[in-house]
Tab-separated table of C-alpha atoms in Angstrom:
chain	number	residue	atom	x	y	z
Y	1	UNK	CA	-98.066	-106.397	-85.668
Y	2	UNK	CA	-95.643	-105.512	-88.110
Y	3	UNK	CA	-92.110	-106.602	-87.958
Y	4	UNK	CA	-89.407	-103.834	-87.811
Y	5	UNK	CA	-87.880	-105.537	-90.948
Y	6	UNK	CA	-90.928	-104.662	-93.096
Y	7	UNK	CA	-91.022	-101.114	-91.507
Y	8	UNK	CA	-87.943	-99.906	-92.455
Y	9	UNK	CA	-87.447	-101.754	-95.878
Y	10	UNK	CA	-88.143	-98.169	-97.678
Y	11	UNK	CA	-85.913	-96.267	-95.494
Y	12	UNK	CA	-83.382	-94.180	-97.568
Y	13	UNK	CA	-79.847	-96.614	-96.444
Y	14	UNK	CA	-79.377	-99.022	-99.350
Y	15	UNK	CA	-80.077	-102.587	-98.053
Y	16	UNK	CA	-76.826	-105.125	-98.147
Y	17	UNK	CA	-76.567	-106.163	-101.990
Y	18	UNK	CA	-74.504	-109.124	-102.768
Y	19	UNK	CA	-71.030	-108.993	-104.661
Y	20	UNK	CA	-71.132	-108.272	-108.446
Y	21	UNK	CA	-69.308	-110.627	-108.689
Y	22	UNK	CA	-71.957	-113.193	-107.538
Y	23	UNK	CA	-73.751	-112.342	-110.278
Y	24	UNK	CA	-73.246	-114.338	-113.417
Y	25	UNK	CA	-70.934	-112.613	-115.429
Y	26	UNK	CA	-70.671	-115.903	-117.986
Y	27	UNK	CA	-74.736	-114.195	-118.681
Y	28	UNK	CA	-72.839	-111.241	-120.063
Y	29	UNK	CA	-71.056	-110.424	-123.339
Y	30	UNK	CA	-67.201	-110.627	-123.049
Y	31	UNK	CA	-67.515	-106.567	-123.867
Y	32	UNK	CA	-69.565	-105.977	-121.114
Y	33	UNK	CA	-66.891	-104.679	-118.110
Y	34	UNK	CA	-67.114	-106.049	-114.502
Y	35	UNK	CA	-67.377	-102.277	-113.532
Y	36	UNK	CA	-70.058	-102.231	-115.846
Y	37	UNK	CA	-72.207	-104.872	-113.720
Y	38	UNK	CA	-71.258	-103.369	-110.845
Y	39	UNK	CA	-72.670	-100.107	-111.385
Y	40	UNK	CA	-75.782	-102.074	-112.541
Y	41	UNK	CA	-76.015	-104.307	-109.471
Y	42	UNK	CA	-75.858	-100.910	-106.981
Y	43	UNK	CA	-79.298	-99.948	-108.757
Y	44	UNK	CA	-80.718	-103.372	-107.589
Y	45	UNK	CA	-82.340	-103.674	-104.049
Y	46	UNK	CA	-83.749	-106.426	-102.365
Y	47	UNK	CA	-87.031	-108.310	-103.079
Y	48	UNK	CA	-88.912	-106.769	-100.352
Y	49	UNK	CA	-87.638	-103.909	-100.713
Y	50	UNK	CA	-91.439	-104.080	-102.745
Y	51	UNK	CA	-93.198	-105.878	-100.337
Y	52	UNK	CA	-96.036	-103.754	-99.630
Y	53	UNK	CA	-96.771	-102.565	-103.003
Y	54	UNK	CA	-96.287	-103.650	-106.176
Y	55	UNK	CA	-94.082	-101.094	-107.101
Y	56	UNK	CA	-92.619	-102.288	-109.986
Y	57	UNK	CA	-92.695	-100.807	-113.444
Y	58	UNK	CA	-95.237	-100.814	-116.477
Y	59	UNK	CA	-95.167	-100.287	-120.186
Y	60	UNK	CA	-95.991	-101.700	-123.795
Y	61	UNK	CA	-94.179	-104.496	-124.391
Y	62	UNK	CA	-91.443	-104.378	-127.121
Y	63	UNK	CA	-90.564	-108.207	-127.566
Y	64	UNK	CA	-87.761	-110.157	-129.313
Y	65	UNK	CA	-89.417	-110.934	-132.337
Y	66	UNK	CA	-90.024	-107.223	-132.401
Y	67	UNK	CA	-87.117	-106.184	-132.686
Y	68	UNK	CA	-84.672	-108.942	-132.044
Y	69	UNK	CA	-81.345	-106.590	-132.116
Y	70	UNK	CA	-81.488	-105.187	-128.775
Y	71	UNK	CA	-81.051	-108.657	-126.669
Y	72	UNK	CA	-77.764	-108.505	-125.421
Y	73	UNK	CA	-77.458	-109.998	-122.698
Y	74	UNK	CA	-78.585	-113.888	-123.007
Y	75	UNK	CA	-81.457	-115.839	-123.457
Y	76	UNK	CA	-81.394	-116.789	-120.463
Y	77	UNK	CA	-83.827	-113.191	-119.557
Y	78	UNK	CA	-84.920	-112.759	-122.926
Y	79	UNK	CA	-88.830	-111.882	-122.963
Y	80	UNK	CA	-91.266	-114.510	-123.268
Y	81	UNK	CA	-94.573	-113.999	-125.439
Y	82	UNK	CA	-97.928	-113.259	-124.050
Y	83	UNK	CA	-99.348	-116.500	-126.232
Y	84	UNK	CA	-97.987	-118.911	-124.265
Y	85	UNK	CA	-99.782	-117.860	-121.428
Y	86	UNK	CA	-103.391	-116.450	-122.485
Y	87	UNK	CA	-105.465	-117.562	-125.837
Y	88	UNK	CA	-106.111	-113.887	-126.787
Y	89	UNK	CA	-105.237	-110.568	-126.674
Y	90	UNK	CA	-107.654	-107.750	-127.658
Y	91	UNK	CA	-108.340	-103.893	-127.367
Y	92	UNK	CA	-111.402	-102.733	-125.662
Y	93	UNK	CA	-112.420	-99.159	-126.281
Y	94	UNK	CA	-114.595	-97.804	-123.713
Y	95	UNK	CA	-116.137	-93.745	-123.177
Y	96	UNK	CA	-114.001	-91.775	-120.310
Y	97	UNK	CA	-116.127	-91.118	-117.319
Y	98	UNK	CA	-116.456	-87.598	-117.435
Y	99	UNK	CA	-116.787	-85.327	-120.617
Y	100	UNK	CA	-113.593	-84.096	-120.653
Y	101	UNK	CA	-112.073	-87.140	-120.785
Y	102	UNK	CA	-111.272	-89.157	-123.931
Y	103	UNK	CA	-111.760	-92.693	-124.819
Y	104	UNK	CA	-109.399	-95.199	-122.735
Y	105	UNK	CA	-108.560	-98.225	-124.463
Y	106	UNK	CA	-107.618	-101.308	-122.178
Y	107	UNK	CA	-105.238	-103.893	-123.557
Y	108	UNK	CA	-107.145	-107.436	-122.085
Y	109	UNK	CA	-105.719	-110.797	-122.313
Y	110	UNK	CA	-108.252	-113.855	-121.903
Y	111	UNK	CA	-108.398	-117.188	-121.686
Y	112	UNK	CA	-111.807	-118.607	-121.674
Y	113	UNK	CA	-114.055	-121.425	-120.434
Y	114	UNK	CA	-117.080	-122.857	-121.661
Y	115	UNK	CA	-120.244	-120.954	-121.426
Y	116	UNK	CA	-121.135	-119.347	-118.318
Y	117	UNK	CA	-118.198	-120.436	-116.740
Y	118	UNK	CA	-117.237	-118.664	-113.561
Y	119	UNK	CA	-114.808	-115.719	-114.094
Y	120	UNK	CA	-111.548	-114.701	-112.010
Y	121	UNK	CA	-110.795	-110.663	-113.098
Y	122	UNK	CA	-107.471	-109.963	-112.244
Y	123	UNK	CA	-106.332	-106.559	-111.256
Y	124	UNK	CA	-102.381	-105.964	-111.270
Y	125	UNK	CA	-100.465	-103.467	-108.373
Y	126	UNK	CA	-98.743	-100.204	-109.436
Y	127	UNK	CA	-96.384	-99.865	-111.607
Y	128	UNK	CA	-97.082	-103.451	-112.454
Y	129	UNK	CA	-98.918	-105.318	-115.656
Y	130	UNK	CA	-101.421	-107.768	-116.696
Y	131	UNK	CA	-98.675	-110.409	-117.310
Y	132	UNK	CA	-97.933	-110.502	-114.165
Y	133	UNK	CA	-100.839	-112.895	-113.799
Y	134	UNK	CA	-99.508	-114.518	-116.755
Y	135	UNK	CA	-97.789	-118.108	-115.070
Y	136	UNK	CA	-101.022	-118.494	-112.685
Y	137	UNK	CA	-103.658	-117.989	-115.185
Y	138	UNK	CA	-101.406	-120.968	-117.375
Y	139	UNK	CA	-101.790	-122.571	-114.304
Y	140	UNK	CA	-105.475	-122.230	-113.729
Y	141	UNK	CA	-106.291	-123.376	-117.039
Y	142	UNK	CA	-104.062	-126.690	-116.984
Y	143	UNK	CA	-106.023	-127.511	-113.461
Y	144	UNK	CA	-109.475	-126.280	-113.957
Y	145	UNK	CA	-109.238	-126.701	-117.967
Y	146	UNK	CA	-112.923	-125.682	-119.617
Y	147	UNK	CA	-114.404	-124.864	-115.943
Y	148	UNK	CA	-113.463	-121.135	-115.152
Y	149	UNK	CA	-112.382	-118.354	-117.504
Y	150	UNK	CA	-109.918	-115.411	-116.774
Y	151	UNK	CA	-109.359	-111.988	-118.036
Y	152	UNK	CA	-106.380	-109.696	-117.021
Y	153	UNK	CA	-106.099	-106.027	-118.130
Y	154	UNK	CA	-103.427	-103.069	-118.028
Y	155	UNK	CA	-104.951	-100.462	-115.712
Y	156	UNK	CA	-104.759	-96.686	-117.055
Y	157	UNK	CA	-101.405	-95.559	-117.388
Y	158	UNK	CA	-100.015	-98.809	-117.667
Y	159	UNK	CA	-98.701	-101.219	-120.232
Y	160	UNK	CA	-100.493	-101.088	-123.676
Y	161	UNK	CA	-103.795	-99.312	-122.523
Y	162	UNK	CA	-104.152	-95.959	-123.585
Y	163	UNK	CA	-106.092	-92.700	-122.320
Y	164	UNK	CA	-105.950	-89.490	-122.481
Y	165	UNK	CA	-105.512	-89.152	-119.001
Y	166	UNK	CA	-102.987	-91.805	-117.432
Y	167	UNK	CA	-101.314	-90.201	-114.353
Y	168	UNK	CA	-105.482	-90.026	-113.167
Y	169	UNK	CA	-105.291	-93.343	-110.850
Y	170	UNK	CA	-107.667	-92.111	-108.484
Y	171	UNK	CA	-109.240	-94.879	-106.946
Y	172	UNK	CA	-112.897	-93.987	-107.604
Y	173	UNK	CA	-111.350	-94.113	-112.025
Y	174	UNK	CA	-109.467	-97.331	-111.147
Y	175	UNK	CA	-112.820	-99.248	-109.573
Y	176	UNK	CA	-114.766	-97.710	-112.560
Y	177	UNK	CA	-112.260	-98.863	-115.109
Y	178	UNK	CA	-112.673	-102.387	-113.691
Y	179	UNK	CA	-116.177	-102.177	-114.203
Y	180	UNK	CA	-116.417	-100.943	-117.413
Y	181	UNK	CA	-113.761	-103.588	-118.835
Y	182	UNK	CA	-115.780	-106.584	-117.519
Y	183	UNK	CA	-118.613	-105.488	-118.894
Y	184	UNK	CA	-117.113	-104.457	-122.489
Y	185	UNK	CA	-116.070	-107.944	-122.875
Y	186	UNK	CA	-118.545	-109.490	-121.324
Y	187	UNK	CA	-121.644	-107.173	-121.988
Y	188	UNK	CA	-124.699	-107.219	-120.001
Y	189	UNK	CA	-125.098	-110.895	-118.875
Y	190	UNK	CA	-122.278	-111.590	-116.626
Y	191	UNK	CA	-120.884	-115.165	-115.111
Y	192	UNK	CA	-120.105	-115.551	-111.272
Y	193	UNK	CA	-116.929	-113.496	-110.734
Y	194	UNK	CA	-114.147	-113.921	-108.562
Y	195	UNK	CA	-112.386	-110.642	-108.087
Y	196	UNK	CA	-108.023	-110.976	-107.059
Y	197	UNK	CA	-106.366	-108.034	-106.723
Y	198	UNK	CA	-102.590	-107.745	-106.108
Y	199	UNK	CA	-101.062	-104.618	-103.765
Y	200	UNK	CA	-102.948	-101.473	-105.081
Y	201	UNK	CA	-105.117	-103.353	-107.062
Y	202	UNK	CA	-106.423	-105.074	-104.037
Y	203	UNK	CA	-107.892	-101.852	-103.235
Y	204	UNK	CA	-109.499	-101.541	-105.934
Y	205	UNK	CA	-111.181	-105.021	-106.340
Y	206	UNK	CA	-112.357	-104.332	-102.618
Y	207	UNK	CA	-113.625	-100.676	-103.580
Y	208	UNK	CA	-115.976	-101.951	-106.701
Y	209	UNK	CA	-116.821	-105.355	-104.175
Y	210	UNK	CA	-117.624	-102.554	-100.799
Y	211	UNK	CA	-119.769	-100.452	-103.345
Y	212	UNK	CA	-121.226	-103.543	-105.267
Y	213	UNK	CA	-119.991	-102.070	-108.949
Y	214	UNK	CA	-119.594	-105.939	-109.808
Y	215	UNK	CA	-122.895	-108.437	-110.418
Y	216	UNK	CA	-122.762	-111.689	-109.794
Y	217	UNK	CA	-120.011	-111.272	-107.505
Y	218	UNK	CA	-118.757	-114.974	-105.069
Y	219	UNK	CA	-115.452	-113.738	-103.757
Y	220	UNK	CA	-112.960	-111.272	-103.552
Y	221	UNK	CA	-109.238	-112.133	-103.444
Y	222	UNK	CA	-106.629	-109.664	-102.179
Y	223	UNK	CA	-102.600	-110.492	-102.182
Y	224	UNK	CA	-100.216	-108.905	-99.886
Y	225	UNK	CA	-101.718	-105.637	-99.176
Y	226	UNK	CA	-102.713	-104.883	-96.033
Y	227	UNK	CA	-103.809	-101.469	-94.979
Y	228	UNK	CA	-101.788	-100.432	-91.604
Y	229	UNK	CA	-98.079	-101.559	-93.250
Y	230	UNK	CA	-99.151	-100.204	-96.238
Y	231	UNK	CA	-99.701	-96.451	-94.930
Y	232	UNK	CA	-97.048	-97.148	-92.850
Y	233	UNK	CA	-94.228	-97.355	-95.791
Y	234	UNK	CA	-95.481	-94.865	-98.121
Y	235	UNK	CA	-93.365	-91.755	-96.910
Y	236	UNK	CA	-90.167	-93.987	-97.502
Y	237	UNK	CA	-91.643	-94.648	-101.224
Y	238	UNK	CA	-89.562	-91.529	-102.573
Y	239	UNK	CA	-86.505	-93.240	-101.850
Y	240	UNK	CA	-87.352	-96.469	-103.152
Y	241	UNK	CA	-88.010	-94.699	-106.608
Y	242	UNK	CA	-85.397	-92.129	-106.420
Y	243	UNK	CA	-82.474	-95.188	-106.585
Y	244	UNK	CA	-84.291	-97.490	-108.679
Y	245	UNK	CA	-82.637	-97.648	-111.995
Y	246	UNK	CA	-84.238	-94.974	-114.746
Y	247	UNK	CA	-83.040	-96.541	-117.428
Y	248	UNK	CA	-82.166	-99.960	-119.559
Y	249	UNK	CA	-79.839	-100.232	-122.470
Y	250	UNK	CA	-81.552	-103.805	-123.857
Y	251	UNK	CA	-85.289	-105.304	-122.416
Y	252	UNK	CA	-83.267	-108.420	-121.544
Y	253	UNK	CA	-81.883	-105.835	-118.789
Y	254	UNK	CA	-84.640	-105.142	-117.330
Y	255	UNK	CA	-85.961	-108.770	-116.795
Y	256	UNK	CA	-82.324	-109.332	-115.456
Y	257	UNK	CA	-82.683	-106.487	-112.574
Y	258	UNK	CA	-86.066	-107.812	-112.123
Y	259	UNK	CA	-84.945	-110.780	-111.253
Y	260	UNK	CA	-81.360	-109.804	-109.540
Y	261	UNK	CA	-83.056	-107.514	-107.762
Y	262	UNK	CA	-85.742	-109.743	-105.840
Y	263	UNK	CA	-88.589	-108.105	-107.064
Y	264	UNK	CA	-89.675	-111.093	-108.865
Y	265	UNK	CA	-87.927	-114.284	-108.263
Y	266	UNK	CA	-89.157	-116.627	-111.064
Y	267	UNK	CA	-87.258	-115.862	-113.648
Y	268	UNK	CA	-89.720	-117.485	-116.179
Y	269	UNK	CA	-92.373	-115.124	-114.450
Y	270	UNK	CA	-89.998	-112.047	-115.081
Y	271	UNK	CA	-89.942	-112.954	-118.866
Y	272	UNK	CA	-93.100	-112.319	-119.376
Y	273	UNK	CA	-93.760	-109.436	-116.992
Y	274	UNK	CA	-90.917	-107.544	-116.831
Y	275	UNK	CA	-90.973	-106.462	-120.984
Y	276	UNK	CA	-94.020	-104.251	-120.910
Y	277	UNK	CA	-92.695	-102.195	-118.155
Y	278	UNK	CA	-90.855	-100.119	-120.598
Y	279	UNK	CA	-90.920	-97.988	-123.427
Y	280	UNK	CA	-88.217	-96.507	-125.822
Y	281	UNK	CA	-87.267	-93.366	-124.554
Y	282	UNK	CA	-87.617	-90.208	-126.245
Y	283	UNK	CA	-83.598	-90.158	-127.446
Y	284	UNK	CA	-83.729	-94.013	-128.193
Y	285	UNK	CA	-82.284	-95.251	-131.391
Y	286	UNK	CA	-81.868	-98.206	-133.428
Y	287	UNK	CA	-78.115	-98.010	-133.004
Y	288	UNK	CA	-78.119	-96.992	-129.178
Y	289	UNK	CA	-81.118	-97.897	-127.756
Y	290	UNK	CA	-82.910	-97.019	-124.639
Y	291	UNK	CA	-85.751	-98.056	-122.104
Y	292	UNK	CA	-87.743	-96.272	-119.461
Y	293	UNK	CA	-90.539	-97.129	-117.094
Y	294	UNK	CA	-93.777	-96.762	-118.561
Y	295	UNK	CA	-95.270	-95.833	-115.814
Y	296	UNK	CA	-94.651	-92.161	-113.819
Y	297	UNK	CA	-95.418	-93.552	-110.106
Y	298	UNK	CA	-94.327	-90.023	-108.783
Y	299	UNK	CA	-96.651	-88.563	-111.316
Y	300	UNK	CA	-99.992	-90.580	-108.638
Y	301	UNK	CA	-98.385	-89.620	-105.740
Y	302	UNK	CA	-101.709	-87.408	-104.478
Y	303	UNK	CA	-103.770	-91.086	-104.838
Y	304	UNK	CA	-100.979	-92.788	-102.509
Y	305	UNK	CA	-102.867	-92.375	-99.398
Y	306	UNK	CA	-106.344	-93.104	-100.836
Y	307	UNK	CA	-105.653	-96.364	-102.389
Y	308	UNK	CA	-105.215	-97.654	-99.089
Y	309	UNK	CA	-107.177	-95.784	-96.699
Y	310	UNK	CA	-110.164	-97.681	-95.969
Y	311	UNK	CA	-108.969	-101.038	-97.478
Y	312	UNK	CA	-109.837	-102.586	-94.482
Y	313	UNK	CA	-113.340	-102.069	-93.982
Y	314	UNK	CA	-113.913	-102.428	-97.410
Y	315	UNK	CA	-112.276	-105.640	-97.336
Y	316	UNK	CA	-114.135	-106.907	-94.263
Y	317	UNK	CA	-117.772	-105.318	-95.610
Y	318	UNK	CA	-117.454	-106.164	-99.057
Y	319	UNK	CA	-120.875	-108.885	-98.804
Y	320	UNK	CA	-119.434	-112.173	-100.667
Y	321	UNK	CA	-116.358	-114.634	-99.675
Y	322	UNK	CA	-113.186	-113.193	-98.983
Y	323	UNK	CA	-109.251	-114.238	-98.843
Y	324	UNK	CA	-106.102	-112.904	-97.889
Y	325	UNK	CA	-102.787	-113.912	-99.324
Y	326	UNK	CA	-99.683	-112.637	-98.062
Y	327	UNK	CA	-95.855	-113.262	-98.406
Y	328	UNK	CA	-95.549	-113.392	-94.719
Y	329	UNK	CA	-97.198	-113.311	-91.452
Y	330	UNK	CA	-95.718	-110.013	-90.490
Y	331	UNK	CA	-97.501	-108.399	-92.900
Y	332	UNK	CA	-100.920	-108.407	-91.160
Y	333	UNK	CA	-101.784	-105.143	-88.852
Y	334	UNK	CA	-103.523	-105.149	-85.308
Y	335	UNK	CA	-107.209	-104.756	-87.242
Y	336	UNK	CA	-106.893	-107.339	-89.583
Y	337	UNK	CA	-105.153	-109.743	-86.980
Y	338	UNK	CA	-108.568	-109.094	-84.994
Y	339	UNK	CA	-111.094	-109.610	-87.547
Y	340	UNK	CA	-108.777	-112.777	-89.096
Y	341	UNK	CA	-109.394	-114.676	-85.508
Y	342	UNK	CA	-113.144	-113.808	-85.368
Y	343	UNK	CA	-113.042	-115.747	-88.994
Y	344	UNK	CA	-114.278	-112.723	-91.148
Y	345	UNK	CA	-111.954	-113.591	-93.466
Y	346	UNK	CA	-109.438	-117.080	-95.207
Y	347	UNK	CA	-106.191	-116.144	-94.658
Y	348	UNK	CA	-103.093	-118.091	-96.277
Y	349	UNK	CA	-99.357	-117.146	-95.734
Y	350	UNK	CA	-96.990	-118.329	-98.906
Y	351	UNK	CA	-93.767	-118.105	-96.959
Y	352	UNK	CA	-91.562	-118.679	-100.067
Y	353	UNK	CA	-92.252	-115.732	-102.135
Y	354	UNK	CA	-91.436	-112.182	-101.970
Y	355	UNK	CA	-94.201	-109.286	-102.605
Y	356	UNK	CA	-95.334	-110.834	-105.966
Y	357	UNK	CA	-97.047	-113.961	-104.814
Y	358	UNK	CA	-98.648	-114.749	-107.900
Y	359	UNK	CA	-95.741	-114.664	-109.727
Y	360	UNK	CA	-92.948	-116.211	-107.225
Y	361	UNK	CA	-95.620	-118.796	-106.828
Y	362	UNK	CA	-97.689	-119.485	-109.547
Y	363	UNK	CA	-98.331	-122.842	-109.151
Y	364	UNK	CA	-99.826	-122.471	-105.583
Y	365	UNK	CA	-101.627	-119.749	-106.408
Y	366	UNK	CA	-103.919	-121.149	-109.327
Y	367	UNK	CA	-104.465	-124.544	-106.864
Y	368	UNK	CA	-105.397	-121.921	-103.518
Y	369	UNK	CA	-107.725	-119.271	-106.062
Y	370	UNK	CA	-109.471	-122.576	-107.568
Y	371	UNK	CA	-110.013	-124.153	-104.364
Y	372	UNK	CA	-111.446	-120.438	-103.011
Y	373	UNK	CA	-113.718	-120.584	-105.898
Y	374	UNK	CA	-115.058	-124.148	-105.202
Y	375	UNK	CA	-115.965	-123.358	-101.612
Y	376	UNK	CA	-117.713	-120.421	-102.705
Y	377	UNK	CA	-119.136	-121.794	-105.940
Y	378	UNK	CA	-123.434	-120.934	-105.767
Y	379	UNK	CA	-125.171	-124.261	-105.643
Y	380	UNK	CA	-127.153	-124.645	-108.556
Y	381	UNK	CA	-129.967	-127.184	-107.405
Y	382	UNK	CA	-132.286	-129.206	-110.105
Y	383	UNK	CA	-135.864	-127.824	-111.427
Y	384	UNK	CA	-138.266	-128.003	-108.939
Y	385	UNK	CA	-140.915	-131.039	-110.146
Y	386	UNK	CA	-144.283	-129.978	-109.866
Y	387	UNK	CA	-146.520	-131.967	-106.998
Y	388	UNK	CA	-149.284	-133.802	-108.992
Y	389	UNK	CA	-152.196	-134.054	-106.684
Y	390	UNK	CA	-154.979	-136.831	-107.503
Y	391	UNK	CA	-158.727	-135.664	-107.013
Y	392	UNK	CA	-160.571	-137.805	-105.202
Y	393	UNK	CA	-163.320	-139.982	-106.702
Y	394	UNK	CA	-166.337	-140.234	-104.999
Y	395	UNK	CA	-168.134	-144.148	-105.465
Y	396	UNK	CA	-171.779	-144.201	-107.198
């Protein structure tokens, strides 16, 4: 049952916030006024103030080497590069799903294994990015080296993929995307796949698992989304958007709030993530520059509902293994307490981190998600040897 902490973390009274003053001013230019980071610090809210979905904030990344002028607060949140983290990046172009829809092209980062090596697809929350898988999938590949491969996208709307259509995140076009990016990079013969899915894109791994959209499918992986809290805190959503900041004078900013903030709490994590969250504005110049989310959350609002109606039996009757990671027990709702005692499901609690497990956690997470994979590995046995049979010989 959920805890009356987690059900009234969106309610519209701003959470306690610590003293400005507690926040590093020696990480600011001397021209940068105490008042100044005060103001700043009474757009920050606490870490799980996201906790049921990963409502944090998309767009293209705009990196240091970029355009290295705008840093100006210290290094100490400047953005980290994708490279570090995944071998490539690449554009896949793909055919919109209706007619009068464009092409969408999905910006994919990879790291691969050796042939046929079993895949995890990651699927990031709302408002969220690809790199937010970034730390665990470095992670993955220092444990399981050569063994698995992994491929994280930006969902429509989000980050540097590109449609004609972005504020469409119905969750029918979010399974289908999924689809139709595995199988752009990875054409017709697919590896085992591991689905994970963080907040809403948990719902969406379990809607292309529950309707069998994926081949060659071993597991599904789902982290801290559950579908009772979920419902349960979207009407106080509005509020959580309304007071979050709209706007960044540096990107080094916006990995700071990140982090100040709660919503992620490695700051290494944040680095990476945080940067293509935002875009110039429209008014943003050289000489006085300016950020924005990337993503309009308030622009989905009529998909709200239906990414988590239904995640539960999804989840439960999706045919293949299944595991539940959350940031705390009191996450979990009556039904899924129920079916997690009859053992229709692995469930594993990472008390430490806030809403963004994979990315508070990193390290866990890439040891738990290989270990999930192992138990559910298929067991490939040896070529059957054919019986030779000896005739029988009949004396003169």
């Amino acid at each position: 049952m959920a805890s009356d902490l987690l059900r009234n973390m969106y309610k519209t009274s701003r959470p306690p916030l610590p003293s400005p003053l507690q926040h590093s001013i020696t990480d600011l230019p001397e021209d940068v006024e105490a008042e100044q980071l005060e103001d700043e610090s009474m757009d920050s809210f606490s870490s799980d103030l996201a906790t049921t979905m990963s409502f944090q904030d998309p767009t293209p990344a705009i990196h240091p080497s970029k355009n290295p002028a705008v840093f100006s607060v210290s290094s100490r949140y400047g953005p980290l590069e994708w490279s570090s983290y995944f071998e490539e990046k690449q554009f896949f172009t793909v055919s919109g799903e209706v007619e009068t829809e464009g092409d969408i092209t999905f910006n994919v980062y990879q790291t691969k294994g050796k042939p046929g090596a079993p895949l995890f697809v990651m699927h990031h929350g709302a408002g969220s990015g690809a790199l937010g898988f970034a730390l665990a999938a470095k992670e993955i590949r220092s444990i399981a080296g050569m063994d698995v491969s992994i491929l994280c996208f930006d969902a429509r709307g989000h980050g540097e993929t590109t449609s004609s259509d972005d504020h469409n995140l119905s969750l029918d076009r979010l399974a289908n995307d999924l689809k139709n990016v595995v199988y752009a990079a990875y054409g017709e013969h697919l590896p085992d796949i591991i689905l994970v899915g963080h907040s809403m894109g948990g719902s969406v791994v379990c809607e292309a698992a529950s309707r069998g959209m994926i081949p060659n499918l071993i597991g599904v992986a789902i982290l801290d989304i559950v579908e009772g809290i979920a419902i349960e805190t979207l009407s106080h959503l509005h509020g959580w958007l309304e007071r979050r900041p709209n706007s960044f004078r540096s990107i080094d900013r916006v990995v700071q709030w990140g982090v100040k903030s709660g919503t992620v709490r490695n700051t290494e994590s944040a680095r990476v993530s945080f940067p293509p969250l935002v875009i110039p504005s429209a008014g943003s110049t050289a000489q006085n520059p300016e950020y924005v989310w990337r993503t309009d959350l308030v622009a989905s609002e009529q998909y709200w509902k239906e990414w988590f109606t239904g995640l539960t039996q999804k989840f439960l009757s999706s045919r293949t293994a299944k595991l539940l990671i959350l940031a705390g027990t009191d996450r979990l709702d009556k039904d899924m307490t129920i079916a997690q005692m009859q053992g229709k499901f692995q469930m594993l609690v990472f008390p430490n981190s806030g809403h963004a497990v994979q990315e508070d956690d990193p390290g866990r997470m890439a040891r738990e998600l290989i270990a999930f994979w192992k138990r559910n590995e298929r067991l490939v046995l040896p070529p059957r040897m054919p019986v030779v049979t000896h005739s029988a010989t009949t004396k003169p």
